[in-house]
GROMACS .gro file of C-alpha atoms in nm:
model
  301
    1UNK     CA    1   8.916  15.836  12.162
    2UNK     CA    2   8.970  15.484  12.293
    3UNK     CA    3   9.096  15.196  12.077
    4UNK     CA    4   8.765  15.009  12.083
    5UNK     CA    5   8.583  15.303  11.927
    6UNK     CA    6   8.860  15.383  11.684
    7UNK     CA    7   8.923  15.030  11.555
    8UNK     CA    8   8.616  14.859  11.403
    9UNK     CA    9   8.817  14.538  11.344
   10UNK     CA   10   8.870  14.479  11.717
   11UNK     CA   11   9.010  14.175  11.890
   12UNK     CA   12   8.666  14.019  11.933
   13UNK     CA   13   8.617  14.018  11.556
   14UNK     CA   14   8.959  13.865  11.503
   15UNK     CA   15   8.896  13.598  11.765
   16UNK     CA   16   8.561  13.514  11.606
   17UNK     CA   17   8.713  13.470  11.261
   18UNK     CA   18   9.048  13.312  11.338
   19UNK     CA   19   9.070  12.943  11.245
   20UNK     CA   20   8.703  12.929  11.145
   21UNK     CA   21   8.677  12.722  10.827
   22UNK     CA   22   8.449  12.889  10.574
   23UNK     CA   23   8.339  12.604  10.349
   24UNK     CA   24   8.401  12.632   9.973
   25UNK     CA   25   8.293  12.400   9.692
   26UNK     CA   26   8.238  12.043   9.809
   27UNK     CA   27   8.549  11.982  10.022
   28UNK     CA   28   8.741  12.308  10.036
   29UNK     CA   29   8.766  12.590  10.288
   30UNK     CA   30   8.922  12.927  10.370
   31UNK     CA   31   9.043  13.003  10.721
   32UNK     CA   32   9.200  13.314  10.875
   33UNK     CA   33   9.530  13.227  11.045
   34UNK     CA   34   9.662  13.569  11.140
   35UNK     CA   35   9.625  13.940  11.070
   36UNK     CA   36   9.839  14.250  11.100
   37UNK     CA   37   9.680  14.595  11.098
   38UNK     CA   38   9.331  14.739  11.064
   39UNK     CA   39   9.158  15.042  10.914
   40UNK     CA   40   9.322  15.271  11.169
   41UNK     CA   41   9.669  15.138  11.084
   42UNK     CA   42   9.609  15.215  10.717
   43UNK     CA   43   9.499  15.570  10.796
   44UNK     CA   44   9.792  15.622  11.036
   45UNK     CA   45  10.037  15.504  10.769
   46UNK     CA   46   9.898  15.768  10.533
   47UNK     CA   47   9.930  16.045  10.791
   48UNK     CA   48  10.260  15.939  10.944
   49UNK     CA   49  10.324  16.289  11.080
   50UNK     CA   50  10.026  16.269  11.316
   51UNK     CA   51  10.031  16.094  11.651
   52UNK     CA   52   9.806  15.799  11.725
   53UNK     CA   53   9.457  15.889  11.837
   54UNK     CA   54   9.442  16.237  11.687
   55UNK     CA   55   9.185  16.156  11.420
   56UNK     CA   56   8.828  16.035  11.448
   57UNK     CA   57   8.675  15.733  11.277
   58UNK     CA   58   8.497  15.960  11.032
   59UNK     CA   59   8.830  16.120  10.941
   60UNK     CA   60   8.980  15.774  10.890
   61UNK     CA   61   8.690  15.690  10.661
   62UNK     CA   62   8.735  16.006  10.454
   63UNK     CA   63   9.109  15.946  10.422
   64UNK     CA   64   9.073  15.578  10.330
   65UNK     CA   65   8.815  15.665  10.066
   66UNK     CA   66   9.052  15.929   9.925
   67UNK     CA   67   9.338  15.678   9.914
   68UNK     CA   68   9.123  15.420   9.737
   69UNK     CA   69   8.971  15.672   9.497
   70UNK     CA   70   9.309  15.808   9.389
   71UNK     CA   71   9.486  15.470   9.397
   72UNK     CA   72   9.740  15.556   9.666
   73UNK     CA   73   9.835  15.198   9.739
   74UNK     CA   74  10.123  15.188   9.988
   75UNK     CA   75   9.913  15.257  10.302
   76UNK     CA   76   9.710  14.944  10.223
   77UNK     CA   77  10.033  14.745  10.206
   78UNK     CA   78  10.078  14.812  10.579
   79UNK     CA   79   9.805  14.558  10.660
   80UNK     CA   80   9.840  14.185  10.599
   81UNK     CA   81   9.632  13.871  10.633
   82UNK     CA   82   9.746  13.511  10.651
   83UNK     CA   83   9.499  13.252  10.525
   84UNK     CA   84   9.487  12.874  10.515
   85UNK     CA   85   9.309  12.742  10.208
   86UNK     CA   86   9.204  12.402  10.080
   87UNK     CA   87   9.145  12.426   9.707
   88UNK     CA   88   9.140  12.204   9.395
   89UNK     CA   89   9.463  12.210   9.196
   90UNK     CA   90   9.308  12.356   8.880
   91UNK     CA   91   9.169  12.646   9.081
   92UNK     CA   92   9.499  12.682   9.267
   93UNK     CA   93   9.683  12.720   8.935
   94UNK     CA   94   9.488  13.042   8.873
   95UNK     CA   95   9.527  13.152   9.233
   96UNK     CA   96   9.906  13.119   9.244
   97UNK     CA   97   9.944  13.339   8.937
   98UNK     CA   98   9.897  13.632   9.175
   99UNK     CA   99  10.262  13.654   9.268
  100UNK     CA  100  10.270  13.926   9.537
  101UNK     CA  101  10.219  13.688   9.827
  102UNK     CA  102  10.413  13.445  10.044
  103UNK     CA  103  10.308  13.082  10.001
  104UNK     CA  104  10.377  12.750  10.170
  105UNK     CA  105  10.191  12.463  10.008
  106UNK     CA  106  10.117  12.108  10.116
  107UNK     CA  107  10.387  11.889   9.960
  108UNK     CA  108  10.302  11.558   9.799
  109UNK     CA  109  10.674  11.477   9.797
  110UNK     CA  110  10.675  11.460  10.178
  111UNK     CA  111  10.319  11.345  10.242
  112UNK     CA  112  10.053  11.142  10.069
  113UNK     CA  113   9.819  11.343   9.849
  114UNK     CA  114   9.506  11.477  10.015
  115UNK     CA  115   9.233  11.216   9.979
  116UNK     CA  116   8.973  11.450   9.829
  117UNK     CA  117   8.881  11.550   9.475
  118UNK     CA  118   8.637  11.812   9.361
  119UNK     CA  119   8.314  11.652   9.240
  120UNK     CA  120   8.079  11.808   8.983
  121UNK     CA  121   7.710  11.730   9.023
  122UNK     CA  122   7.500  11.649   8.712
  123UNK     CA  123   7.347  11.996   8.694
  124UNK     CA  124   7.677  12.184   8.726
  125UNK     CA  125   7.851  12.098   8.397
  126UNK     CA  126   7.894  12.433   8.222
  127UNK     CA  127   7.909  12.487   7.844
  128UNK     CA  128   8.199  12.656   7.670
  129UNK     CA  129   8.122  13.019   7.591
  130UNK     CA  130   8.105  13.101   7.220
  131UNK     CA  131   8.218  13.460   7.277
  132UNK     CA  132   8.483  13.412   7.547
  133UNK     CA  133   8.754  13.152   7.483
  134UNK     CA  134   8.840  13.122   7.851
  135UNK     CA  135   8.487  13.130   7.993
  136UNK     CA  136   8.166  12.934   8.023
  137UNK     CA  137   7.804  13.012   7.944
  138UNK     CA  138   7.499  12.812   8.045
  139UNK     CA  139   7.499  12.439   8.115
  140UNK     CA  140   7.539  12.117   7.920
  141UNK     CA  141   7.191  11.989   7.834
  142UNK     CA  142   7.231  11.822   7.493
  143UNK     CA  143   7.389  11.493   7.394
  144UNK     CA  144   7.668  11.538   7.135
  145UNK     CA  145   7.652  11.367   6.798
  146UNK     CA  146   7.785  11.015   6.788
  147UNK     CA  147   7.702  10.922   7.147
  148UNK     CA  148   7.493  10.609   7.202
  149UNK     CA  149   7.249  10.750   7.455
  150UNK     CA  150   7.077  10.417   7.519
  151UNK     CA  151   7.398  10.236   7.613
  152UNK     CA  152   7.520  10.514   7.840
  153UNK     CA  153   7.268  10.418   8.104
  154UNK     CA  154   7.233  10.781   8.210
  155UNK     CA  155   6.914  10.984   8.222
  156UNK     CA  156   7.079  11.302   8.088
  157UNK     CA  157   7.419  11.435   7.975
  158UNK     CA  158   7.501  11.580   8.318
  159UNK     CA  159   7.444  11.248   8.490
  160UNK     CA  160   7.659  11.074   8.228
  161UNK     CA  161   7.945  11.319   8.284
  162UNK     CA  162   7.925  11.289   8.663
  163UNK     CA  163   7.921  10.909   8.650
  164UNK     CA  164   8.227  10.912   8.425
  165UNK     CA  165   8.398  11.157   8.659
  166UNK     CA  166   8.340  10.927   8.956
  167UNK     CA  167   8.493  10.630   8.772
  168UNK     CA  168   8.793  10.840   8.669
  169UNK     CA  169   8.850  10.963   9.026
  170UNK     CA  170   8.832  10.610   9.162
  171UNK     CA  171   9.081  10.483   8.902
  172UNK     CA  172   9.322  10.771   8.965
  173UNK     CA  173   9.308  10.721   9.342
  174UNK     CA  174   9.346  10.342   9.318
  175UNK     CA  175   9.641  10.380   9.079
  176UNK     CA  176   9.810  10.623   9.315
  177UNK     CA  177   9.757  10.403   9.619
  178UNK     CA  178   9.884  10.097   9.433
  179UNK     CA  179  10.208  10.276   9.344
  180UNK     CA  180  10.260  10.364   9.709
  181UNK     CA  181  10.208   9.998   9.807
  182UNK     CA  182  10.477   9.899   9.558
  183UNK     CA  183  10.710  10.145   9.727
  184UNK     CA  184  10.715  10.399   9.444
  185UNK     CA  185  10.847  10.736   9.565
  186UNK     CA  186  10.569  10.980   9.651
  187UNK     CA  187  10.720  11.239   9.418
  188UNK     CA  188  10.666  11.002   9.124
  189UNK     CA  189  10.350  10.824   9.237
  190UNK     CA  190  10.158  11.153   9.229
  191UNK     CA  191  10.218  11.234   8.862
  192UNK     CA  192   9.884  11.106   8.731
  193UNK     CA  193   9.661  11.256   8.996
  194UNK     CA  194   9.396  11.477   8.832
  195UNK     CA  195   9.372  11.855   8.875
  196UNK     CA  196   9.055  11.801   9.078
  197UNK     CA  197   9.275  11.680   9.367
  198UNK     CA  198   9.268  11.922   9.660
  199UNK     CA  199   9.578  12.089   9.795
  200UNK     CA  200   9.628  12.305  10.104
  201UNK     CA  201   9.841  12.615  10.147
  202UNK     CA  202   9.920  12.904  10.378
  203UNK     CA  203   9.883  13.227  10.181
  204UNK     CA  204  10.005  13.559  10.330
  205UNK     CA  205   9.938  13.879  10.140
  206UNK     CA  206   9.914  14.253  10.203
  207UNK     CA  207   9.578  14.422  10.168
  208UNK     CA  208   9.665  14.616   9.851
  209UNK     CA  209   9.758  14.304   9.656
  210UNK     CA  210   9.469  14.111   9.809
  211UNK     CA  211   9.224  14.371   9.682
  212UNK     CA  212   9.376  14.339   9.335
  213UNK     CA  213   9.322  13.962   9.359
  214UNK     CA  214   8.963  14.014   9.473
  215UNK     CA  215   8.883  14.271   9.204
  216UNK     CA  216   8.978  14.014   8.939
  217UNK     CA  217   8.852  13.694   9.100
  218UNK     CA  218   8.521  13.826   9.234
  219UNK     CA  219   8.437  13.960   8.890
  220UNK     CA  220   8.154  13.790   8.703
  221UNK     CA  221   8.399  13.692   8.428
  222UNK     CA  222   8.618  13.491   8.667
  223UNK     CA  223   8.584  13.113   8.682
  224UNK     CA  224   8.300  13.019   8.913
  225UNK     CA  225   8.514  12.802   9.143
  226UNK     CA  226   8.778  13.063   9.223
  227UNK     CA  227   8.506  13.329   9.241
  228UNK     CA  228   8.350  13.133   9.526
  229UNK     CA  229   8.677  13.141   9.721
  230UNK     CA  230   8.736  13.509   9.648
  231UNK     CA  231   8.384  13.601   9.761
  232UNK     CA  232   8.435  13.418  10.091
  233UNK     CA  233   8.766  13.594  10.149
  234UNK     CA  234   8.621  13.934  10.066
  235UNK     CA  235   8.278  13.925  10.226
  236UNK     CA  236   8.332  13.690  10.520
  237UNK     CA  237   8.686  13.781  10.626
  238UNK     CA  238   8.808  14.114  10.490
  239UNK     CA  239   8.479  14.306  10.518
  240UNK     CA  240   8.443  14.257  10.897
  241UNK     CA  241   8.816  14.305  10.962
  242UNK     CA  242   8.853  14.621  10.749
  243UNK     CA  243   8.501  14.768  10.721
  244UNK     CA  244   8.607  15.117  10.613
  245UNK     CA  245   8.849  14.984  10.354
  246UNK     CA  246   8.593  14.733  10.228
  247UNK     CA  247   8.329  15.003  10.190
  248UNK     CA  248   8.570  15.212   9.981
  249UNK     CA  249   8.680  14.906   9.784
  250UNK     CA  250   8.321  14.825   9.691
  251UNK     CA  251   8.241  15.186   9.596
  252UNK     CA  252   8.555  15.259   9.394
  253UNK     CA  253   8.662  14.918   9.262
  254UNK     CA  254   8.410  14.634   9.275
  255UNK     CA  255   8.101  14.833   9.181
  256UNK     CA  256   8.268  15.098   8.969
  257UNK     CA  257   8.323  15.133   8.595
  258UNK     CA  258   8.652  15.227   8.433
  259UNK     CA  259   8.599  15.446   8.128
  260UNK     CA  260   8.855  15.445   7.848
  261UNK     CA  261   8.907  15.735   7.611
  262UNK     CA  262   8.704  15.542   7.355
  263UNK     CA  263   8.422  15.493   7.606
  264UNK     CA  264   8.416  15.864   7.682
  265UNK     CA  265   8.395  15.946   7.312
  266UNK     CA  266   8.100  15.706   7.274
  267UNK     CA  267   7.926  15.874   7.570
  268UNK     CA  268   7.988  16.218   7.412
  269UNK     CA  269   7.839  16.104   7.083
  270UNK     CA  270   7.541  15.950   7.261
  271UNK     CA  271   7.479  16.270   7.461
  272UNK     CA  272   7.490  16.476   7.142
  273UNK     CA  273   7.246  16.247   6.964
  274UNK     CA  274   7.500  16.143   6.703
  275UNK     CA  275   7.463  15.821   6.507
  276UNK     CA  276   7.725  15.545   6.482
  277UNK     CA  277   7.847  15.615   6.834
  278UNK     CA  278   8.067  15.302   6.837
  279UNK     CA  279   8.224  15.312   6.489
  280UNK     CA  280   8.547  15.461   6.630
  281UNK     CA  281   8.608  15.141   6.829
  282UNK     CA  282   8.773  14.893   6.593
  283UNK     CA  283   8.803  14.591   6.825
  284UNK     CA  284   8.472  14.404   6.843
  285UNK     CA  285   8.521  14.278   7.198
  286UNK     CA  286   8.614  14.627   7.320
  287UNK     CA  287   8.303  14.760   7.146
  288UNK     CA  288   8.089  14.503   7.330
  289UNK     CA  289   8.251  14.605   7.658
  290UNK     CA  290   8.171  14.968   7.586
  291UNK     CA  291   7.809  14.880   7.509
  292UNK     CA  292   7.785  14.695   7.842
  293UNK     CA  293   7.916  15.001   8.027
  294UNK     CA  294   7.671  15.237   7.856
  295UNK     CA  295   7.384  15.004   7.937
  296UNK     CA  296   7.491  14.996   8.299
  297UNK     CA  297   7.490  15.376   8.296
  298UNK     CA  298   7.141  15.376   8.145
  299UNK     CA  299   7.257  15.565   7.836
  300UNK     CA  300   7.144  15.302   7.589
  301UNK     CA  301   6.890  15.019   7.608
   0.00000   0.00000   0.00000
């Protein structure tokens, strides 16, 4: 079987994707710089005793799905992608927590800070979730107590917040530029720049650790901003480059449910028509997670 038939992520796909800037947020992007490996390389790594070209695409698919299903991770480490990203600093803080990658970041000690800050439009200010301390829920629509609405000059809370953001960005940028004019060292002049300031980085990571990143950051519970970047990486870059791996990743990770022993006991009680099917789960949040899973399975309404 020739290489073109065997390798779905062929050179034409790589050439089409390389250096294309997939836009993210208002001023960010993700761009493929380089790639090593493809679906066939992953399958060959798993069956090292076989010579190249001795297995069909369908066999590669079956093997990759087996590897993903049973969490055999090392074959996926044989493929790597190198990305260039432009991302706000607050989002980058979450991103860089994923340590199994090689990173070179734009340095504001050597160069002036990137002249771009993430802007939030009036309708995009999210409310703090009352059930998740690190998440958001809905949007800000009400004025808080103690605010003089008439003097704010804004039609609604979102507009007020966006206007204030613009003034803050302008002050932060002007302060930074003034320090540079005075000859203040770049490493010190940058210290009051807000986390909305964009940074750029080269991020190289193997496919196994990238899929772990995507499984967390494409999840609905992830912050919306980093979820946008993760979705671009997954759907626009990884899916066309590794179609067999992406199919298995969606089936066994992204769209799957992990059942704990407590979940399984709740399902058993539900199937047997027992009452109080959740009373064995002491933690309230874990109980809510179990209820969500059973609803997704159609076992409860």
